[in-house]
PDB file of C-alpha atoms in Angstrom:
ATOM      1  CA  ALA A 179      20.858 -41.870  61.878  1.00 83.00           C
ATOM      2  CA  GLN A 180      17.580 -40.044  62.036  1.00 90.00           C
ATOM      3  CA  SER A 181      15.000 -39.219  59.402  1.00 93.00           C
ATOM      4  CA  VAL A 182      11.459 -37.981  59.139  1.00 95.00           C
ATOM      5  CA  ALA A 183       8.874 -38.334  56.393  1.00 96.00           C
ATOM      6  CA  GLN A 184       5.767 -36.335  55.656  1.00 96.00           C
ATOM      7  CA  PRO A 185       4.126 -38.464  52.982  1.00 96.00           C
ATOM      8  CA  GLU A 186       1.644 -35.839  51.809  1.00 96.00           C
ATOM      9  CA  ASP A 187       2.724 -32.651  50.087  1.00 95.00           C
ATOM     10  CA  GLN A 188      -0.765 -31.231  50.486  1.00 97.00           C
ATOM     11  CA  VAL A 189      -3.823 -31.982  52.592  1.00 98.00           C
ATOM     12  CA  ASN A 190      -7.209 -30.547  51.753  1.00 98.00           C
ATOM     13  CA  VAL A 191     -10.030 -30.445  54.279  1.00 98.00           C
ATOM     14  CA  ALA A 192     -13.321 -28.630  54.631  1.00 98.00           C
ATOM     15  CA  GLU A 193     -13.774 -26.157  57.449  1.00 97.00           C
ATOM     16  CA  GLY A 194     -15.295 -27.844  60.477  1.00 97.00           C
ATOM     17  CA  ASN A 195     -14.032 -31.302  59.544  1.00 98.00           C
ATOM     18  CA  PRO A 196     -11.277 -33.076  61.448  1.00 97.00           C
ATOM     19  CA  LEU A 197      -7.787 -32.863  59.999  1.00 97.00           C
ATOM     20  CA  THR A 198      -4.745 -35.103  60.127  1.00 97.00           C
ATOM     21  CA  VAL A 199      -1.245 -34.297  58.904  1.00 98.00           C
ATOM     22  CA  LYS A 200       0.951 -37.380  58.846  1.00 98.00           C
ATOM     23  CA  CYS A 201       4.512 -37.785  60.062  1.00 98.00           C
ATOM     24  CA  THR A 202       6.648 -40.891  60.422  1.00 98.00           C
ATOM     25  CA  TYR A 203      10.167 -40.997  61.771  1.00 96.00           C
ATOM     26  CA  SER A 204      13.200 -43.203  62.088  1.00 95.00           C
ATOM     27  CA  VAL A 205      15.762 -43.051  64.885  1.00 91.00           C
ATOM     28  CA  SER A 206      18.206 -45.491  66.371  1.00 88.00           C
ATOM     29  CA  GLY A 207      17.432 -44.429  69.936  1.00 87.00           C
ATOM     30  CA  ASN A 208      14.759 -42.325  71.604  1.00 89.00           C
ATOM     31  CA  PRO A 209      13.162 -39.421  69.777  1.00 91.00           C
ATOM     32  CA  TYR A 210      12.216 -35.890  70.574  1.00 92.00           C
ATOM     33  CA  LEU A 211       9.417 -35.015  68.137  1.00 95.00           C
ATOM     34  CA  PHE A 212       8.110 -31.590  67.183  1.00 95.00           C
ATOM     35  CA  TRP A 213       5.505 -29.939  65.015  1.00 97.00           C
ATOM     36  CA  TYR A 214       5.916 -26.432  63.655  1.00 97.00           C
ATOM     37  CA  VAL A 215       3.648 -24.262  61.530  1.00 97.00           C
ATOM     38  CA  GLN A 216       4.704 -21.677  58.980  1.00 95.00           C
ATOM     39  CA  TYR A 217       2.300 -19.016  57.778  1.00 93.00           C
ATOM     40  CA  PRO A 218       3.059 -17.160  54.525  1.00 87.00           C
ATOM     41  CA  ASN A 219       6.048 -14.835  54.779  1.00 83.00           C
ATOM     42  CA  ARG A 220       6.634 -15.783  58.405  1.00 86.00           C
ATOM     43  CA  GLY A 221       9.093 -17.852  60.359  1.00 89.00           C
ATOM     44  CA  LEU A 222       8.203 -21.212  61.850  1.00 93.00           C
ATOM     45  CA  GLN A 223       6.165 -21.295  65.030  1.00 95.00           C
ATOM     46  CA  PHE A 224       6.363 -24.111  67.558  1.00 94.00           C
ATOM     47  CA  LEU A 225       3.079 -26.043  67.952  1.00 96.00           C
ATOM     48  CA  LEU A 226       3.828 -28.993  70.215  1.00 95.00           C
ATOM     49  CA  LYS A 227       6.406 -31.552  71.208  1.00 93.00           C
ATOM     50  CA  TYR A 228       6.779 -35.082  72.498  1.00 94.00           C
ATOM     51  CA  ILE A 229       9.688 -35.737  74.809  1.00 90.00           C
ATOM     52  CA  THR A 230       8.414 -38.323  77.248  1.00 86.00           C
ATOM     53  CA  GLY A 231       5.267 -39.218  79.136  1.00 85.00           C
ATOM     54  CA  ASP A 232       1.755 -39.300  77.696  1.00 89.00           C
ATOM     55  CA  ASN A 233       1.565 -40.376  74.098  1.00 91.00           C
ATOM     56  CA  LEU A 234      -1.115 -37.779  73.350  1.00 95.00           C
ATOM     57  CA  VAL A 235       0.286 -34.279  73.491  1.00 95.00           C
ATOM     58  CA  LYS A 236      -1.728 -31.098  73.200  1.00 95.00           C
ATOM     59  CA  GLY A 237      -0.388 -27.902  71.726  1.00 93.00           C
ATOM     60  CA  SER A 238      -1.278 -24.464  70.511  1.00 91.00           C
ATOM     61  CA  TYR A 239      -4.404 -23.498  68.549  1.00 92.00           C
ATOM     62  CA  GLY A 240      -6.269 -26.698  69.455  1.00 95.00           C
ATOM     63  CA  PHE A 241      -3.780 -29.045  67.771  1.00 97.00           C
ATOM     64  CA  GLU A 242      -2.729 -32.360  69.232  1.00 97.00           C
ATOM     65  CA  ALA A 243      -0.486 -35.215  68.173  1.00 97.00           C
ATOM     66  CA  GLU A 244      -0.173 -38.843  69.138  1.00 95.00           C
ATOM     67  CA  PHE A 245       3.174 -40.523  69.581  1.00 95.00           C
ATOM     68  CA  ASN A 246       2.964 -44.114  68.364  1.00 95.00           C
ATOM     69  CA  LYS A 247       6.210 -45.946  69.026  1.00 94.00           C
ATOM     70  CA  SER A 248       5.236 -49.197  67.326  1.00 94.00           C
ATOM     71  CA  GLN A 249       4.273 -47.400  64.118  1.00 95.00           C
ATOM     72  CA  THR A 250       7.005 -44.763  64.509  1.00 96.00           C
ATOM     73  CA  SER A 251       4.461 -42.053  63.811  1.00 97.00           C
ATOM     74  CA  PHE A 252       3.594 -38.660  65.222  1.00 98.00           C
ATOM     75  CA  HIS A 253       0.531 -37.482  63.316  1.00 98.00           C
ATOM     76  CA  LEU A 254      -0.840 -33.993  63.901  1.00 98.00           C
ATOM     77  CA  LYS A 255      -4.576 -33.723  64.432  1.00 98.00           C
ATOM     78  CA  LYS A 256      -7.306 -31.212  65.094  1.00 97.00           C
ATOM     79  CA  PRO A 257     -10.982 -32.078  65.677  1.00 96.00           C
ATOM     80  CA  SER A 258     -12.415 -29.158  63.715  1.00 97.00           C
ATOM     81  CA  ALA A 259     -10.400 -27.313  61.076  1.00 97.00           C
ATOM     82  CA  LEU A 260     -10.509 -23.557  60.580  1.00 97.00           C
ATOM     83  CA  VAL A 261      -9.730 -21.650  57.397  1.00 96.00           C
ATOM     84  CA  SER A 262      -7.058 -19.839  59.413  1.00 95.00           C
ATOM     85  CA  ASP A 263      -5.277 -23.182  59.949  1.00 96.00           C
ATOM     86  CA  SER A 264      -4.210 -23.103  56.295  1.00 97.00           C
ATOM     87  CA  ALA A 265      -0.418 -23.063  56.392  1.00 97.00           C
ATOM     88  CA  LEU A 266       2.695 -25.165  55.902  1.00 96.00           C
ATOM     89  CA  TYR A 267       3.333 -27.735  58.622  1.00 97.00           C
ATOM     90  CA  PHE A 268       6.680 -29.281  59.470  1.00 96.00           C
ATOM     91  CA  CYS A 269       7.433 -32.329  61.556  1.00 97.00           C
ATOM     92  CA  ALA A 270      10.910 -32.597  63.106  1.00 95.00           C
ATOM     93  CA  VAL A 271      12.798 -35.298  65.002  1.00 94.00           C
ATOM     94  CA  ARG A 272      15.947 -35.426  67.063  1.00 92.00           C
ATOM     95  CA  ASP A 273      17.505 -38.676  68.248  1.00 89.00           C
ATOM     96  CA  ILE A 274      18.488 -37.855  71.818  1.00 85.00           C
ATOM     97  CA  THR A 275      19.992 -41.236  72.551  1.00 81.00           C
ATOM     98  CA  GLY A 276      22.412 -40.843  69.703  1.00 68.00           C
ATOM     99  CA  GLY A 277      23.528 -37.505  71.099  1.00 70.00           C
ATOM    100  CA  SER A 278      22.517 -35.516  68.041  1.00 73.00           C
ATOM    101  CA  TYR A 279      22.065 -31.781  68.488  1.00 80.00           C
ATOM    102  CA  ILE A 280      20.786 -31.391  64.942  1.00 85.00           C
ATOM    103  CA  PRO A 281      17.065 -31.874  64.364  1.00 89.00           C
ATOM    104  CA  THR A 282      15.882 -33.253  61.042  1.00 92.00           C
ATOM    105  CA  PHE A 283      12.871 -31.560  59.494  1.00 93.00           C
ATOM    106  CA  GLY A 284      10.408 -33.072  57.089  1.00 94.00           C
ATOM    107  CA  ARG A 285       9.768 -31.458  53.736  1.00 94.00           C
ATOM    108  CA  GLY A 286       6.533 -29.923  54.952  1.00 95.00           C
ATOM    109  CA  THR A 287       2.840 -30.479  54.267  1.00 96.00           C
ATOM    110  CA  SER A 288       0.658 -27.705  52.934  1.00 96.00           C
ATOM    111  CA  LEU A 289      -2.690 -27.722  54.697  1.00 97.00           C
ATOM    112  CA  ILE A 290      -5.542 -26.073  52.839  1.00 97.00           C
ATOM    113  CA  VAL A 291      -8.825 -25.627  54.667  1.00 97.00           C
ATOM    114  CA  HIS A 292     -11.718 -24.799  52.374  1.00 96.00           C
ATOM    115  CA  PRO A 293     -14.602 -22.634  53.601  1.00 94.00           C
TER     116      PRO A 293
ATOM    117  CA  GLU B 162       8.370  -9.329  73.816  1.00 85.00           C
ATOM    118  CA  ALA B 163      10.371 -12.541  73.461  1.00 84.00           C
ATOM    119  CA  GLN B 164      11.671 -12.746  69.937  1.00 93.00           C
ATOM    120  CA  VAL B 165      14.359 -13.622  67.442  1.00 96.00           C
ATOM    121  CA  THR B 166      15.228 -10.840  65.037  1.00 96.00           C
ATOM    122  CA  GLN B 167      17.082 -11.058  61.743  1.00 97.00           C
ATOM    123  CA  ASN B 168      18.444  -8.391  59.462  1.00 97.00           C
ATOM    124  CA  PRO B 169      18.118  -7.737  56.659  1.00 97.00           C
ATOM    125  CA  ARG B 170      14.814  -9.339  55.730  1.00 96.00           C
ATOM    126  CA  TYR B 171      15.544  -9.153  52.026  1.00 96.00           C
ATOM    127  CA  LEU B 172      18.909  -9.003  50.288  1.00 97.00           C
ATOM    128  CA  ILE B 173      19.940  -9.079  46.646  1.00 97.00           C
ATOM    129  CA  THR B 174      23.654  -9.287  46.017  1.00 96.00           C
ATOM    130  CA  VAL B 175      26.180 -10.358  43.426  1.00 96.00           C
ATOM    131  CA  THR B 176      28.448 -13.374  43.331  1.00 97.00           C
ATOM    132  CA  GLY B 177      31.532 -12.990  45.501  1.00 96.00           C
ATOM    133  CA  LYS B 178      30.469  -9.977  47.542  1.00 97.00           C
ATOM    134  CA  LYS B 179      30.817 -10.801  51.226  1.00 97.00           C
ATOM    135  CA  LEU B 180      27.703 -10.398  53.328  1.00 97.00           C
ATOM    136  CA  THR B 181      26.545 -10.869  56.887  1.00 98.00           C
ATOM    137  CA  VAL B 182      23.057 -11.665  58.118  1.00 98.00           C
ATOM    138  CA  THR B 183      22.574 -10.734  61.747  1.00 98.00           C
ATOM    139  CA  CYS B 184      20.529 -12.663  64.290  1.00 98.00           C
ATOM    140  CA  SER B 185      19.693 -11.661  67.816  1.00 98.00           C
ATOM    141  CA  GLN B 186      17.505 -13.206  70.539  1.00 97.00           C
ATOM    142  CA  ASN B 187      16.323 -11.701  73.823  1.00 95.00           C
ATOM    143  CA  MET B 188      15.350 -14.920  75.620  1.00 94.00           C
ATOM    144  CA  ASN B 189      18.767 -15.771  77.090  1.00 94.00           C
ATOM    145  CA  HIS B 190      18.816 -19.025  75.132  1.00 94.00           C
ATOM    146  CA  GLU B 191      22.023 -21.026  75.033  1.00 93.00           C
ATOM    147  CA  TYR B 192      21.340 -22.763  71.738  1.00 93.00           C
ATOM    148  CA  MET B 193      21.162 -20.927  68.423  1.00 95.00           C
ATOM    149  CA  SER B 194      21.145 -22.203  64.867  1.00 96.00           C
ATOM    150  CA  TRP B 195      20.852 -21.241  61.218  1.00 97.00           C
ATOM    151  CA  TYR B 196      18.726 -22.989  58.615  1.00 96.00           C
ATOM    152  CA  ARG B 197      18.070 -22.599  54.960  1.00 97.00           C
ATOM    153  CA  GLN B 198      14.704 -23.414  53.439  1.00 94.00           C
ATOM    154  CA  ASP B 199      14.455 -24.491  49.830  1.00 93.00           C
ATOM    155  CA  PRO B 200      11.333 -25.702  47.998  1.00 88.00           C
ATOM    156  CA  GLY B 201      10.849 -29.447  48.311  1.00 84.00           C
ATOM    157  CA  LEU B 202      13.762 -29.815  50.720  1.00 88.00           C
ATOM    158  CA  GLY B 203      12.302 -28.534  53.959  1.00 87.00           C
ATOM    159  CA  LEU B 204      14.700 -26.918  56.432  1.00 92.00           C
ATOM    160  CA  ARG B 205      18.327 -27.884  56.540  1.00 94.00           C
ATOM    161  CA  GLN B 206      20.606 -26.815  59.359  1.00 94.00           C
ATOM    162  CA  ILE B 207      23.730 -24.875  58.397  1.00 97.00           C
ATOM    163  CA  TYR B 208      25.463 -24.277  61.739  1.00 96.00           C
ATOM    164  CA  TYR B 209      24.555 -24.327  65.369  1.00 94.00           C
ATOM    165  CA  SER B 210      25.956 -23.052  68.630  1.00 94.00           C
ATOM    166  CA  MET B 211      25.495 -24.587  72.057  1.00 90.00           C
ATOM    167  CA  ASN B 212      26.845 -21.518  73.852  1.00 90.00           C
ATOM    168  CA  VAL B 213      29.245 -18.586  73.566  1.00 93.00           C
ATOM    169  CA  GLU B 214      32.355 -19.503  71.573  1.00 93.00           C
ATOM    170  CA  VAL B 215      30.967 -22.992  70.863  1.00 91.00           C
ATOM    171  CA  THR B 216      29.852 -23.602  67.280  1.00 95.00           C
ATOM    172  CA  ASP B 217      29.528 -26.691  65.113  1.00 93.00           C
ATOM    173  CA  LYS B 218      28.559 -27.671  61.605  1.00 95.00           C
ATOM    174  CA  GLY B 219      25.065 -28.695  60.676  1.00 93.00           C
ATOM    175  CA  ASP B 220      24.069 -30.646  57.601  1.00 91.00           C
ATOM    176  CA  VAL B 221      24.984 -28.036  54.953  1.00 95.00           C
ATOM    177  CA  PRO B 222      27.837 -25.837  56.243  1.00 96.00           C
ATOM    178  CA  GLU B 223      29.816 -25.381  53.007  1.00 96.00           C
ATOM    179  CA  GLY B 224      30.178 -21.729  52.013  1.00 97.00           C
ATOM    180  CA  TYR B 225      29.070 -20.352  55.380  1.00 98.00           C
ATOM    181  CA  LYS B 226      30.723 -19.129  58.563  1.00 97.00           C
ATOM    182  CA  VAL B 227      29.319 -18.210  61.948  1.00 97.00           C
ATOM    183  CA  SER B 228      30.539 -16.743  65.198  1.00 96.00           C
ATOM    184  CA  ARG B 229      29.138 -16.605  68.727  1.00 97.00           C
ATOM    185  CA  LYS B 230      30.929 -13.915  70.677  1.00 97.00           C
ATOM    186  CA  GLU B 231      27.893 -12.954  72.738  1.00 96.00           C
ATOM    187  CA  LYS B 232      25.051 -15.106  73.957  1.00 95.00           C
ATOM    188  CA  ARG B 233      22.351 -13.082  72.206  1.00 97.00           C
ATOM    189  CA  ASN B 234      23.947 -12.757  68.755  1.00 97.00           C
ATOM    190  CA  PHE B 235      24.733 -15.366  66.110  1.00 98.00           C
ATOM    191  CA  PRO B 236      25.610 -13.807  62.733  1.00 98.00           C
ATOM    192  CA  LEU B 237      25.783 -15.812  59.515  1.00 98.00           C
ATOM    193  CA  ILE B 238      28.591 -14.866  57.161  1.00 98.00           C
ATOM    194  CA  LEU B 239      28.873 -15.658  53.476  1.00 97.00           C
ATOM    195  CA  GLU B 240      32.450 -14.850  52.514  1.00 95.00           C
ATOM    196  CA  SER B 241      31.935 -15.360  48.769  1.00 97.00           C
ATOM    197  CA  PRO B 242      28.274 -15.908  47.974  1.00 97.00           C
ATOM    198  CA  SER B 243      27.299 -17.984  44.963  1.00 97.00           C
ATOM    199  CA  PRO B 244      23.946 -18.357  43.166  1.00 97.00           C
ATOM    200  CA  ASN B 245      23.333 -21.762  44.780  1.00 96.00           C
ATOM    201  CA  GLN B 246      23.115 -19.944  48.120  1.00 97.00           C
ATOM    202  CA  THR B 247      19.990 -18.161  46.968  1.00 97.00           C
ATOM    203  CA  SER B 248      17.505 -19.264  49.592  1.00 97.00           C
ATOM    204  CA  LEU B 249      15.332 -18.336  52.556  1.00 96.00           C
ATOM    205  CA  TYR B 250      17.366 -18.289  55.759  1.00 97.00           C
ATOM    206  CA  PHE B 251      16.096 -18.677  59.291  1.00 97.00           C
ATOM    207  CA  CYS B 252      17.798 -18.133  62.600  1.00 97.00           C
ATOM    208  CA  ALA B 253      16.446 -19.984  65.630  1.00 96.00           C
ATOM    209  CA  SER B 254      17.137 -20.208  69.339  1.00 96.00           C
ATOM    210  CA  SER B 255      16.255 -22.666  72.041  1.00 93.00           C
ATOM    211  CA  LEU B 256      16.653 -23.458  75.668  1.00 87.00           C
ATOM    212  CA  ARG B 257      18.917 -26.402  76.244  1.00 80.00           C
ATOM    213  CA  SER B 258      17.829 -29.413  78.257  1.00 78.00           C
ATOM    214  CA  ALA B 259      20.152 -32.028  79.716  1.00 74.00           C
ATOM    215  CA  SER B 260      19.930 -33.873  76.404  1.00 76.00           C
ATOM    216  CA  GLY B 261      20.319 -30.879  74.160  1.00 78.00           C
ATOM    217  CA  PRO B 262      18.041 -28.276  72.566  1.00 82.00           C
ATOM    218  CA  ILE B 263      14.279 -28.562  72.799  1.00 85.00           C
ATOM    219  CA  GLU B 264      11.683 -26.517  70.914  1.00 88.00           C
ATOM    220  CA  GLN B 265      13.105 -23.714  68.820  1.00 92.00           C
ATOM    221  CA  TYR B 266      11.966 -20.130  68.306  1.00 95.00           C
ATOM    222  CA  PHE B 267      12.481 -18.858  64.780  1.00 95.00           C
ATOM    223  CA  GLY B 268      13.206 -15.456  63.357  1.00 96.00           C
ATOM    224  CA  PRO B 269      11.122 -13.998  60.508  1.00 94.00           C
ATOM    225  CA  GLY B 270      13.531 -15.095  57.798  1.00 95.00           C
ATOM    226  CA  THR B 271      15.940 -13.468  55.357  1.00 97.00           C
ATOM    227  CA  ARG B 272      15.342 -13.949  51.667  1.00 96.00           C
ATOM    228  CA  LEU B 273      18.697 -13.880  49.908  1.00 97.00           C
ATOM    229  CA  THR B 274      19.164 -13.691  46.158  1.00 97.00           C
ATOM    230  CA  VAL B 275      22.658 -14.051  44.688  1.00 97.00           C
ATOM    231  CA  THR B 276      23.014 -13.110  41.030  1.00 96.00           C
TER     232      THR B 276
END
């Protein structure tokens, strides 16, 4: 079985400050992990993924995420937030060892960046 | 431009009236899927397709049908819509790695209201 949790419904940060959006996961095998962003009235856009290799992955728009196997986490980070980063962020996991073709998405975290 | 298109974008219908939401991608992706997005529940997969004529159920398939007669198209069919199918629907496509789909590209969404 696979699951993913985004413990915060909303994250507030001031423009220019670093931001973190948290994600923890549970799989029985090895995970593929993804972050997506959804702007108002738009579909989801892929930000970054972890499949294998370096634990720190870099993605679009200056975002990065760190895969931490011992803590089963994949937190999304950005050193300096922009007002335009305000959006809904989804973490997703797929257990590739278990042969699942169905990713599980978190419930989403609303990021609000204040000017 | 690489994209996933959905039509219609907005649809209001009545209980029991059959409808089809079309989805098309121009990226030659093997994998396509349908999701519904409901507040507080994140995205839940309805059906997916690994290739032409190959479809399988996702997490919430009840009340939906799909077909994959061509690689680029993956329509979602509601034979007898009910009010609990009022939702925001997304189509997505993805390349397929040796271990299954990787990052997905989403359409703009179809907001369906069933009265």
